[in-house]
XYZ file of C-alpha atoms in Angstrom:
334
model
C -5.905 -26.501 16.105
C -3.667 -27.605 18.939
C -5.139 -29.267 22.024
C -3.501 -26.615 24.213
C -6.004 -24.386 25.960
C -4.518 -21.319 24.317
C -3.293 -21.523 20.725
C 0.348 -20.751 20.075
C 0.361 -17.538 18.052
C 3.661 -16.417 16.523
C 3.814 -12.708 15.637
C 6.647 -11.799 13.269
C 6.962 -8.066 14.049
C 6.259 -5.759 16.944
C 2.646 -4.506 17.076
C 1.043 -1.651 19.044
C 1.255 -2.239 22.797
C -2.508 -2.521 23.252
C -2.671 -5.230 20.587
C 0.222 -7.216 22.038
C -1.258 -6.975 25.540
C -4.573 -8.333 24.288
C -2.809 -11.147 22.439
C -0.972 -12.165 25.601
C -4.300 -12.311 27.439
C -6.024 -14.448 24.807
C -3.282 -16.581 23.312
C 0.034 -18.249 23.975
C 1.627 -15.380 22.076
C 5.235 -15.408 20.928
C 6.035 -11.756 20.234
C 8.932 -10.115 18.435
C 10.108 -7.645 21.061
C 13.151 -6.527 19.045
C 11.049 -5.754 15.915
C 13.832 -7.142 13.743
C 12.599 -8.811 10.555
C 12.639 -12.586 10.924
C 14.864 -14.469 8.511
C 13.334 -17.153 6.310
C 15.079 -19.736 8.466
C 13.501 -18.274 11.615
C 10.092 -18.289 9.936
C 10.504 -21.967 9.069
C 11.237 -22.745 12.732
C 8.236 -20.673 13.785
C 5.716 -22.442 11.536
C 6.882 -25.839 12.786
C 5.405 -25.144 16.223
C 2.774 -22.453 15.675
C -0.978 -22.924 15.578
C -1.360 -19.439 14.120
C 1.181 -17.302 12.262
C 0.704 -13.514 12.229
C 3.033 -12.227 9.484
C 3.325 -8.757 7.987
C 3.710 -7.639 4.379
C 7.506 -7.886 4.692
C 7.407 -11.621 5.430
C 7.621 -14.003 2.471
C 5.176 -16.812 3.179
C 5.898 -18.878 0.077
C 5.107 -22.449 -0.882
C 8.358 -23.793 0.575
C 7.656 -22.187 3.951
C 4.069 -23.468 4.005
C 5.189 -26.988 3.146
C 7.676 -26.837 6.031
C 4.909 -26.010 8.513
C 3.926 -28.417 11.236
C 0.516 -30.055 11.294
C -0.630 -27.633 14.008
C -0.497 -24.593 11.724
C -4.070 -23.965 10.632
C -4.288 -20.185 10.283
C -2.146 -17.439 8.745
C -3.630 -14.159 9.996
C -1.848 -11.522 7.954
C -1.274 -8.129 9.571
C -1.941 -6.233 6.363
C -4.583 -5.441 3.783
C -2.835 -7.177 0.887
C -1.798 -10.812 0.792
C 0.704 -10.677 -2.069
C 3.340 -11.799 0.462
C 1.501 -15.113 0.937
C 1.081 -18.045 -1.443
C -2.627 -18.396 -0.737
C -3.067 -21.357 -3.089
C -0.310 -23.305 -1.327
C -1.886 -22.518 2.049
C -5.344 -23.649 0.953
C -3.833 -26.850 -0.463
C -2.480 -27.558 3.042
C -5.903 -26.720 4.533
C -4.469 -23.588 6.151
C -6.838 -20.628 6.334
C -5.558 -17.170 5.345
C -7.006 -13.883 6.572
C -6.112 -10.210 6.139
C -7.118 -6.835 7.613
C -9.223 -4.945 5.060
C -11.385 -1.841 5.501
C -9.341 -0.208 8.264
C -6.691 1.674 6.264
C -8.931 3.374 3.720
C -9.009 6.871 5.172
C -5.352 6.890 6.238
C -4.115 5.823 2.808
C -6.404 8.262 1.018
C -5.120 11.067 3.268
C -1.515 10.190 2.414
C -2.275 9.998 -1.295
C -3.806 13.453 -1.227
C -0.836 14.707 0.791
C 1.564 13.392 -1.860
C -0.420 15.035 -4.654
C -0.141 18.376 -2.875
C 3.491 17.836 -1.875
C 4.622 17.104 -5.428
C 2.481 19.711 -7.182
C 3.341 22.514 -4.727
C 6.971 21.472 -4.038
C 6.264 21.218 -0.318
C 9.210 19.041 0.736
C 11.609 21.001 -1.451
C 10.478 24.248 0.143
C 10.616 22.807 3.648
C 14.345 22.190 3.266
C 15.247 25.764 2.367
C 14.972 27.585 5.694
C 16.862 24.971 7.778
C 19.796 25.257 5.354
C 20.832 28.595 6.854
C 20.252 32.342 6.965
C 21.209 32.950 3.355
C 19.346 30.050 1.776
C 16.074 31.960 1.510
C 16.479 35.416 -0.043
C 12.865 36.334 0.700
C 9.670 36.257 -1.295
C 9.997 36.433 -5.056
C 7.303 36.394 -7.779
C 8.988 33.603 -9.745
C 10.708 31.506 -7.079
C 9.597 27.980 -6.035
C 6.667 27.918 -8.430
C 4.577 24.766 -8.339
C 1.357 23.871 -10.077
C -2.263 24.518 -9.107
C -4.263 21.309 -8.706
C -7.762 22.811 -8.929
C -9.240 22.008 -12.318
C -6.666 19.333 -13.125
C -7.608 15.813 -14.201
C -6.899 13.035 -11.705
C -6.842 9.489 -13.065
C -7.354 6.874 -10.358
C -6.223 3.333 -11.160
C -8.330 1.071 -8.964
C -11.648 2.444 -7.720
C -12.063 0.335 -4.617
C -12.534 1.716 -1.122
C -9.270 3.686 -1.141
C -9.803 4.956 -4.680
C -13.274 6.196 -3.761
C -12.026 7.831 -0.564
C -9.340 9.593 -2.587
C -11.936 10.705 -5.138
C -13.994 12.365 -2.390
C -10.953 14.299 -1.217
C -9.944 15.174 -4.768
C -13.413 16.477 -5.570
C -13.234 18.777 -2.536
C -9.965 20.196 -3.917
C -11.572 20.895 -7.273
C -9.933 18.084 -9.215
C -11.784 16.395 -12.068
C -12.077 12.710 -11.145
C -11.464 9.988 -13.727
C -10.920 6.310 -13.065
C -10.021 2.959 -14.581
C -11.287 -0.179 -12.913
C -12.181 -3.735 -13.859
C -15.777 -2.552 -13.967
C -17.928 0.489 -13.319
C -18.545 1.379 -9.695
C -22.132 1.658 -8.507
C -23.905 4.372 -10.549
C -24.899 6.218 -7.371
C -21.265 6.372 -6.231
C -20.104 7.419 -9.682
C -22.681 10.223 -9.685
C -21.727 11.327 -6.151
C -18.061 11.537 -7.116
C -18.800 13.022 -10.534
C -16.322 10.457 -11.794
C -15.667 9.563 -15.431
C -15.039 5.892 -16.167
C -12.419 4.796 -18.704
C -12.582 1.255 -20.005
C -9.201 1.777 -21.674
C -6.349 2.439 -19.266
C -4.150 3.551 -22.165
C -6.598 6.240 -23.231
C -7.004 7.527 -19.687
C -3.255 7.701 -19.061
C -2.681 9.859 -22.120
C -5.139 12.520 -20.945
C -4.521 12.884 -17.204
C -2.557 15.529 -15.298
C -2.151 13.304 -12.225
C -2.162 9.509 -12.043
C -2.774 7.770 -8.714
C -2.159 4.036 -8.320
C -4.670 2.557 -5.869
C -5.032 -1.041 -7.037
C -3.683 -4.135 -5.256
C -0.623 -6.015 -6.434
C -1.646 -9.264 -8.107
C -0.145 -11.221 -11.012
C -2.528 -9.278 -13.273
C -1.355 -5.860 -12.018
C 2.393 -6.515 -11.938
C 3.944 -3.667 -13.977
C 0.469 -2.527 -14.968
C 2.181 0.801 -15.555
C 4.713 -0.732 -17.911
C 7.366 1.095 -19.915
C 4.944 1.316 -22.821
C 2.160 2.776 -20.701
C 4.402 5.218 -18.846
C 5.400 6.645 -22.204
C 1.741 7.498 -22.841
C 1.793 10.086 -20.040
C 1.996 13.798 -20.710
C 5.315 15.468 -19.888
C 3.481 17.592 -17.290
C 1.955 14.546 -15.568
C 2.536 13.557 -11.952
C 2.579 9.920 -10.801
C 1.457 9.026 -7.275
C 1.715 5.525 -5.793
C 0.500 4.519 -2.330
C -0.534 0.978 -3.331
C 2.313 -1.414 -4.161
C 5.623 -0.676 -5.841
C 5.376 -3.693 -8.125
C 2.485 -2.115 -10.037
C 4.902 0.330 -11.720
C 7.977 -0.421 -13.807
C 10.154 1.533 -11.385
C 13.295 1.480 -13.521
C 11.502 3.067 -16.472
C 9.734 5.563 -14.206
C 13.075 6.705 -12.763
C 14.624 7.052 -16.218
C 11.693 9.098 -17.513
C 11.684 11.364 -14.467
C 15.416 11.895 -14.823
C 14.982 12.769 -18.507
C 12.124 15.178 -17.807
C 9.630 13.008 -19.690
C 7.391 12.966 -16.603
C 7.121 16.076 -14.431
C 7.193 14.493 -10.978
C 6.240 11.628 -8.705
C 5.167 10.959 -5.143
C 5.950 7.427 -3.989
C 5.191 5.760 -0.674
C 5.953 2.244 -1.942
C 8.762 0.737 -3.998
C 9.250 -2.237 -6.246
C 12.078 -3.766 -4.203
C 11.348 -2.493 -0.679
C 13.193 -1.573 1.432
C 15.695 -0.931 -1.360
C 14.976 2.235 -3.322
C 16.206 2.970 -6.833
C 19.285 5.244 -6.456
C 18.101 7.375 -9.350
C 14.852 8.087 -7.499
C 16.820 9.033 -4.369
C 18.900 11.469 -6.403
C 15.765 12.982 -7.927
C 14.240 13.355 -4.454
C 17.218 15.459 -3.409
C 16.554 17.748 -6.359
C 12.918 18.157 -5.324
C 11.195 16.669 -8.346
C 10.251 13.483 -6.538
C 8.821 12.964 -3.040
C 9.706 9.633 -1.421
C 8.121 8.329 1.778
C 9.040 5.137 3.682
C 5.739 3.250 3.271
C 3.812 5.513 5.662
C 0.336 5.292 4.104
C -1.169 3.292 6.962
C 1.130 4.672 9.652
C -1.358 6.064 12.129
C -1.841 4.845 15.688
C -5.523 4.326 14.984
C -4.926 2.415 11.758
C -2.325 0.021 13.100
C -4.385 -0.631 16.235
C -7.460 -1.379 14.123
C -5.369 -3.790 12.028
C -4.275 -5.628 15.162
C -7.825 -5.848 16.448
C -8.915 -7.370 13.144
C -6.177 -9.973 13.453
C -7.444 -10.874 16.914
C -11.061 -11.092 15.724
C -10.049 -13.413 12.898
C -8.073 -15.661 15.238
C -10.853 -15.836 17.820
C -13.498 -16.588 15.202
C -11.356 -19.401 13.836
C -10.708 -20.765 17.347
C -14.439 -20.832 17.981
C -15.033 -22.900 14.869
C -16.428 -20.108 12.729
C -15.292 -18.829 9.361
C -13.122 -15.756 10.022
C -14.730 -12.524 8.755
C -11.682 -11.646 6.624
C -10.970 -15.030 5.078
C -9.049 -14.849 1.796
C -9.565 -17.358 -1.027
C -7.477 -17.784 -4.196
C -10.416 -16.849 -6.427
C -10.599 -13.454 -4.700
C -7.140 -12.502 -5.944
């Protein structure tokens, strides 16, 4: 760490006011007041002088960037739960510590996942557009108009039964859904019993039997296109696909083609494979009402983003004080 009394902390995007104020008090904080995404060239200049870099999931902290860093850079405190935007191995090789902000977005993301399930099944966004279109757009109540699907009694298959998956399962159970899950291993038997959840060792077998699939696993090399073209074709025609995790987990091109062809009934997506770009076919389907698209809003609550910022500060302060940060990330964890 630098010999300056306060470490130079470079923050790549604008954070909640309370977090930025606290950072100014504690650190020599360089903030991004315009909230414009920093170019890779700007990031390279930043890491040459920073003691601590606070990037977000939109910043590509690759090996080349890390190797361009000055000797003062000792900590990358990611403002985000995932670290797939950071080459953790390259950072560790340079003796740079990496941290993230886990355990603060669980409830917010689970809420949004449940909202997407309801929105797609009950055609909520499609219906919400009718009345604003004009006086003649809605002819009045009709027994067969705007029919969606009941979710009570349906089978929900959760891919990734971590904290968010379990939080979703609790909500799903309250709505009368049957909870199924695929994970690297069984969850604790007590949790499985509480959730009345059925474990599937085979993802393929689970996919073929579910009414709703929810992606809640992190993006790692092992989960890239976990829902591949082959696996997507295992789904029932009536199935709904929900993704609030990472877009890279699904083969988005195949998903769009299958939705367009009616081979999958619908989808609710908060994340995309090539963010912020969105597959034009998905956009077209969203206009027709069969797909609900959200602009990565799963963690977008005041409370959630503030908690993330506070975790960043805790990690920086712990590191400054010579302690291991509470949210340290190691390559073997990924």
